[in-house]
Amino acid sequence: MLTAATAGACSGSSDGERSSGPPQVQMQQAIGATEGRLNLVVWAGYAEDGSSDPRVDWVTPFTKATGCKVNAKVADTSDAMVALMKTGQYDGVSASGDASLRLVYGGDVAPVNTGLLTNWDDIAPYLKNQPYNSVNGQMYGVPHGYGANVLMYRTDKFSQPPTSWGWCGRTTPRRAPTSPPTTRRSTSPTPRCTSRPSGPT
């Protein structure tokens, strides 16, 4: 989860901006008074409030315990999440790795003061300080899990399973792969990508 920048900064980034580091955005130094609401951009299923299924509701107990109303806007792609965060209307986002650095270098999210997080030590070390959630050792998000990106392919188009996402978007692979990634066979009429690698969230 990334938190929105509280100071104005330029949007978008070039390779030159990345080599010089992200824009300076002030990091929270203390937990202040609640605003009474939390506006989030999330993947479907990340902020369930019981409206889809009454058995799946972790927003209502949070609201009862904190008095903080959660307004969740579901986005179905990383591009949509980045666009929504750039509006300045949201407090945080459950961005995947492919969107996180765009938000960091765009000045759209603030660095996270992990010293304010009481459960920071409970997060698995291999999720912290990764290239998709930190810059120069500074965390810009709080990782909470990870998942697989399954690559599907047609066995009648590939003599061996693809070993990378490099062929994605082409109608035929450039070369025969040499070692298989996690793949799943598909009966789709044309080879295509079903997902892009995104890293942990």
mmCIF file of C-alpha atoms in Angstrom:
data_model
loop_
_atom_site.group_PDB
_atom_site.id
_atom_site.type_symbol
_atom_site.label_atom_id
_atom_site.label_comp_id
_atom_site.label_asym_id
_atom_site.label_seq_id
_atom_site.Cartn_x
_atom_site.Cartn_y
_atom_site.Cartn_z
ATOM 1 C CA MET A 1 0.000 0.000 0.000
ATOM 2 C CA LEU A 2 1.412 3.373 -1.014
ATOM 3 C CA THR A 3 0.329 6.617 0.611
ATOM 4 C CA ALA A 4 -0.442 9.717 -1.408
ATOM 5 C CA ALA A 5 1.988 12.622 -1.499
ATOM 6 C CA THR A 6 0.948 15.509 0.670
ATOM 7 C CA ALA A 7 3.120 18.073 -1.099
ATOM 8 C CA GLY A 8 2.761 19.168 -4.703
ATOM 9 C CA ALA A 9 5.226 17.616 -7.121
ATOM 10 C CA CYS A 10 5.578 17.188 -10.836
ATOM 11 C CA SER A 11 3.790 14.284 -12.459
ATOM 12 C CA GLY A 12 5.377 11.824 -14.803
ATOM 13 C CA SER A 13 9.027 10.899 -14.983
ATOM 14 C CA SER A 14 11.762 10.420 -17.510
ATOM 15 C CA ASP A 15 14.827 8.199 -17.356
ATOM 16 C CA GLY A 16 16.822 11.297 -16.407
ATOM 17 C CA GLU A 17 14.567 11.940 -13.423
ATOM 18 C CA ARG A 18 14.931 8.319 -12.337
ATOM 19 C CA SER A 19 18.713 8.517 -12.425
ATOM 20 C CA SER A 20 18.633 11.627 -10.216
ATOM 21 C CA GLY A 21 16.152 10.160 -7.737
ATOM 22 C CA PRO A 22 12.495 10.782 -6.967
ATOM 23 C CA PRO A 23 11.097 14.247 -6.217
ATOM 24 C CA GLN A 24 11.419 15.411 -2.632
ATOM 25 C CA VAL A 25 8.102 14.653 -0.920
ATOM 26 C CA GLN A 26 7.800 15.151 2.828
ATOM 27 C CA MET A 27 7.600 11.988 4.913
ATOM 28 C CA GLN A 28 5.083 11.835 7.773
ATOM 29 C CA GLN A 29 6.895 12.330 11.094
ATOM 30 C CA ALA A 30 4.004 11.594 13.463
ATOM 31 C CA ILE A 31 0.548 10.094 13.404
ATOM 32 C CA GLY A 32 -1.809 13.034 13.624
ATOM 33 C CA ALA A 33 -5.516 13.386 14.249
ATOM 34 C CA THR A 34 -7.796 11.328 12.038
ATOM 35 C CA GLU A 35 -9.674 12.981 9.198
ATOM 36 C CA GLY A 36 -12.519 10.494 9.629
ATOM 37 C CA ARG A 37 -12.199 9.037 6.140
ATOM 38 C CA LEU A 38 -9.764 7.097 3.996
ATOM 39 C CA ASN A 39 -10.032 7.242 0.207
ATOM 40 C CA LEU A 40 -8.269 4.300 -1.427
ATOM 41 C CA VAL A 41 -7.611 2.976 -4.923
ATOM 42 C CA VAL A 42 -7.593 -0.817 -4.700
ATOM 43 C CA TRP A 43 -7.653 -4.039 -6.650
ATOM 44 C CA ALA A 44 -10.975 -5.901 -6.419
ATOM 45 C CA GLY A 45 -11.085 -7.815 -3.150
ATOM 46 C CA TYR A 46 -8.570 -5.648 -1.279
ATOM 47 C CA ALA A 47 -11.030 -3.529 0.748
ATOM 48 C CA GLU A 48 -14.110 -5.705 1.107
ATOM 49 C CA ASP A 49 -16.986 -4.113 3.013
ATOM 50 C CA GLY A 50 -19.533 -6.916 2.794
ATOM 51 C CA SER A 51 -21.402 -5.436 -0.150
ATOM 52 C CA SER A 52 -20.201 -8.185 -2.530
ATOM 53 C CA ASP A 53 -20.465 -10.959 0.041
ATOM 54 C CA PRO A 54 -21.613 -10.370 3.644
ATOM 55 C CA ARG A 55 -19.193 -13.083 4.815
ATOM 56 C CA VAL A 56 -16.233 -11.056 3.509
ATOM 57 C CA ASP A 57 -16.065 -7.760 5.371
ATOM 58 C CA TRP A 58 -12.986 -6.321 6.990
ATOM 59 C CA VAL A 59 -13.823 -2.659 6.320
ATOM 60 C CA THR A 60 -16.793 -2.489 8.720
ATOM 61 C CA PRO A 61 -14.817 -3.743 11.756
ATOM 62 C CA PHE A 62 -12.036 -1.264 10.890
ATOM 63 C CA THR A 63 -14.559 1.597 10.697
ATOM 64 C CA LYS A 64 -16.157 0.575 14.014
ATOM 65 C CA ALA A 65 -12.760 0.375 15.745
ATOM 66 C CA THR A 66 -11.363 3.641 14.352
ATOM 67 C CA GLY A 67 -14.358 5.775 13.371
ATOM 68 C CA CYS A 68 -12.701 6.108 9.959
ATOM 69 C CA LYS A 69 -14.963 5.656 6.922
ATOM 70 C CA VAL A 70 -13.300 3.841 4.015
ATOM 71 C CA ASN A 71 -14.147 4.861 0.457
ATOM 72 C CA ALA A 72 -12.621 2.326 -1.916
ATOM 73 C CA LYS A 73 -12.383 2.891 -5.657
ATOM 74 C CA VAL A 74 -11.710 -0.382 -7.490
ATOM 75 C CA ALA A 75 -9.303 -0.119 -10.424
ATOM 76 C CA ASP A 76 -8.727 -3.013 -12.806
ATOM 77 C CA THR A 77 -5.273 -2.110 -14.164
ATOM 78 C CA SER A 78 -2.081 -0.543 -12.892
ATOM 79 C CA ASP A 79 -2.473 2.236 -15.467
ATOM 80 C CA ALA A 80 -5.898 3.056 -14.021
ATOM 81 C CA MET A 81 -4.450 3.137 -10.503
ATOM 82 C CA VAL A 82 -1.698 5.543 -11.538
ATOM 83 C CA ALA A 83 -4.202 7.808 -13.325
ATOM 84 C CA LEU A 84 -6.525 7.864 -10.307
ATOM 85 C CA MET A 85 -3.690 8.625 -7.876
ATOM 86 C CA LYS A 86 -2.562 11.528 -10.067
ATOM 87 C CA THR A 87 -5.938 13.212 -9.463
ATOM 88 C CA GLY A 88 -4.934 13.893 -5.846
ATOM 89 C CA GLN A 89 -8.288 12.618 -4.559
ATOM 90 C CA TYR A 90 -6.951 9.453 -2.882
ATOM 91 C CA ASP A 91 -4.990 8.766 0.296
ATOM 92 C CA GLY A 92 -3.467 5.444 -0.713
ATOM 93 C CA VAL A 93 -3.288 2.755 -3.358
ATOM 94 C CA SER A 94 -2.737 -1.003 -3.434
ATOM 95 C CA ALA A 95 -0.344 -0.603 -6.361
ATOM 96 C CA SER A 96 1.505 -3.520 -7.865
ATOM 97 C CA GLY A 97 5.227 -3.331 -8.513
ATOM 98 C CA ASP A 98 4.803 -2.160 -12.099
ATOM 99 C CA ALA A 99 2.923 0.958 -10.932
ATOM 100 C CA SER A 100 4.748 1.740 -7.688
ATOM 101 C CA LEU A 101 7.832 3.365 -9.154
ATOM 102 C CA ARG A 102 5.781 5.410 -11.616
ATOM 103 C CA LEU A 103 3.975 6.872 -8.603
ATOM 104 C CA VAL A 104 7.215 7.389 -6.650
ATOM 105 C CA TYR A 105 9.085 9.136 -9.476
ATOM 106 C CA GLY A 106 5.979 11.090 -10.419
ATOM 107 C CA GLY A 107 5.872 12.589 -6.919
ATOM 108 C CA ASP A 108 2.398 11.124 -6.411
ATOM 109 C CA VAL A 109 3.214 9.153 -3.243
ATOM 110 C CA ALA A 110 5.184 9.957 -0.105
ATOM 111 C CA PRO A 111 7.976 7.970 1.526
ATOM 112 C CA VAL A 112 6.790 5.779 4.398
ATOM 113 C CA ASN A 113 8.141 6.353 7.892
ATOM 114 C CA THR A 114 8.334 2.696 8.933
ATOM 115 C CA GLY A 115 9.118 3.789 12.497
ATOM 116 C CA LEU A 116 5.455 4.789 12.850
ATOM 117 C CA LEU A 117 4.205 1.311 11.926
ATOM 118 C CA THR A 118 3.746 -0.885 14.995
ATOM 119 C CA ASN A 119 3.717 -4.126 12.976
ATOM 120 C CA TRP A 120 6.585 -3.322 10.581
ATOM 121 C CA ASP A 121 8.790 -6.035 12.105
ATOM 122 C CA ASP A 122 6.102 -8.646 11.389
ATOM 123 C CA ILE A 123 6.398 -8.160 7.616
ATOM 124 C CA ALA A 124 8.570 -10.766 5.916
ATOM 125 C CA PRO A 125 12.059 -9.332 5.302
ATOM 126 C CA TYR A 126 12.141 -10.535 1.683
ATOM 127 C CA LEU A 127 9.219 -8.191 0.871
ATOM 128 C CA LYS A 128 10.980 -5.095 2.208
ATOM 129 C CA ASN A 129 13.441 -2.843 0.360
ATOM 130 C CA GLN A 130 12.775 -4.307 -3.043
ATOM 131 C CA PRO A 131 13.350 -2.447 -6.323
ATOM 132 C CA TYR A 132 9.592 -2.036 -6.803
ATOM 133 C CA ASN A 133 8.762 -0.553 -3.364
ATOM 134 C CA SER A 134 11.817 1.426 -2.275
ATOM 135 C CA VAL A 135 14.443 3.838 -3.578
ATOM 136 C CA ASN A 136 17.924 3.956 -2.005
ATOM 137 C CA GLY A 137 16.697 2.104 1.086
ATOM 138 C CA GLN A 138 13.663 4.364 1.603
ATOM 139 C CA MET A 139 10.354 2.512 1.606
ATOM 140 C CA TYR A 140 7.491 4.036 -0.389
ATOM 141 C CA GLY A 141 4.937 1.367 0.414
ATOM 142 C CA VAL A 142 4.044 -1.313 2.915
ATOM 143 C CA PRO A 143 4.205 -4.729 1.271
ATOM 144 C CA HIS A 144 1.590 -7.191 2.403
ATOM 145 C CA GLY A 145 1.890 -10.176 0.101
ATOM 146 C CA TYR A 146 2.855 -11.461 -3.277
ATOM 147 C CA GLY A 147 1.423 -13.652 -5.990
ATOM 148 C CA ALA A 148 2.214 -15.389 -9.219
ATOM 149 C CA ASN A 149 1.675 -13.983 -12.686
ATOM 150 C CA VAL A 150 0.728 -16.969 -14.789
ATOM 151 C CA LEU A 151 1.845 -17.039 -18.410
ATOM 152 C CA MET A 152 -0.565 -18.955 -20.658
ATOM 153 C CA TYR A 153 0.451 -20.259 -24.063
ATOM 154 C CA ARG A 154 -0.843 -22.432 -26.887
ATOM 155 C CA THR A 155 0.953 -25.728 -27.268
ATOM 156 C CA ASP A 156 0.243 -25.785 -31.009
ATOM 157 C CA LYS A 157 2.187 -22.496 -31.383
ATOM 158 C CA PHE A 158 5.112 -23.274 -29.045
ATOM 159 C CA SER A 159 7.168 -26.449 -29.259
ATOM 160 C CA GLN A 160 8.422 -25.697 -25.716
ATOM 161 C CA PRO A 161 6.925 -23.516 -22.988
ATOM 162 C CA PRO A 162 7.924 -19.814 -23.119
ATOM 163 C CA THR A 163 10.629 -18.835 -20.641
ATOM 164 C CA SER A 164 9.987 -15.088 -20.485
ATOM 165 C CA TRP A 165 7.447 -12.353 -21.180
ATOM 166 C CA GLY A 166 9.624 -11.103 -24.046
ATOM 167 C CA TRP A 167 7.446 -12.625 -26.772
ATOM 168 C CA CYS A 168 4.343 -10.946 -25.381
ATOM 169 C CA GLY A 169 2.392 -9.061 -28.019
ATOM 170 C CA ARG A 170 3.995 -10.878 -30.933
ATOM 171 C CA THR A 171 1.988 -13.406 -32.900
ATOM 172 C CA THR A 172 4.888 -15.881 -32.975
ATOM 173 C CA PRO A 173 7.825 -16.396 -30.621
ATOM 174 C CA ARG A 174 11.272 -15.231 -31.806
ATOM 175 C CA ARG A 175 13.148 -18.312 -30.628
ATOM 176 C CA ALA A 176 12.600 -21.569 -28.883
ATOM 177 C CA PRO A 177 12.721 -21.131 -25.092
ATOM 178 C CA THR A 178 15.379 -22.936 -23.065
ATOM 179 C CA SER A 179 13.940 -23.262 -19.554
ATOM 180 C CA PRO A 180 10.273 -23.142 -18.499
ATOM 181 C CA PRO A 181 8.782 -20.534 -16.144
ATOM 182 C CA THR A 182 5.511 -21.131 -14.353
ATOM 183 C CA THR A 183 3.193 -21.546 -17.338
ATOM 184 C CA ARG A 184 -0.281 -22.726 -18.138
ATOM 185 C CA ARG A 185 -1.544 -24.041 -21.445
ATOM 186 C CA SER A 186 -4.322 -22.201 -23.224
ATOM 187 C CA THR A 187 -6.716 -22.991 -26.044
ATOM 188 C CA SER A 188 -7.066 -19.335 -27.060
ATOM 189 C CA PRO A 189 -7.041 -18.927 -30.867
ATOM 190 C CA THR A 190 -4.078 -16.501 -30.835
ATOM 191 C CA PRO A 191 -0.987 -16.323 -28.627
ATOM 192 C CA ARG A 192 -1.256 -13.385 -26.267
ATOM 193 C CA CYS A 193 -0.342 -12.175 -22.827
ATOM 194 C CA THR A 194 -2.935 -12.673 -20.163
ATOM 195 C CA SER A 195 -1.045 -10.661 -17.564
ATOM 196 C CA ARG A 196 2.073 -8.578 -17.178
ATOM 197 C CA PRO A 197 4.651 -9.299 -14.486
ATOM 198 C CA SER A 198 4.067 -6.954 -11.588
ATOM 199 C CA GLY A 199 5.950 -8.135 -8.521
ATOM 200 C CA PRO A 200 4.578 -8.240 -4.986
ATOM 201 C CA THR A 201 1.975 -5.757 -3.867
#
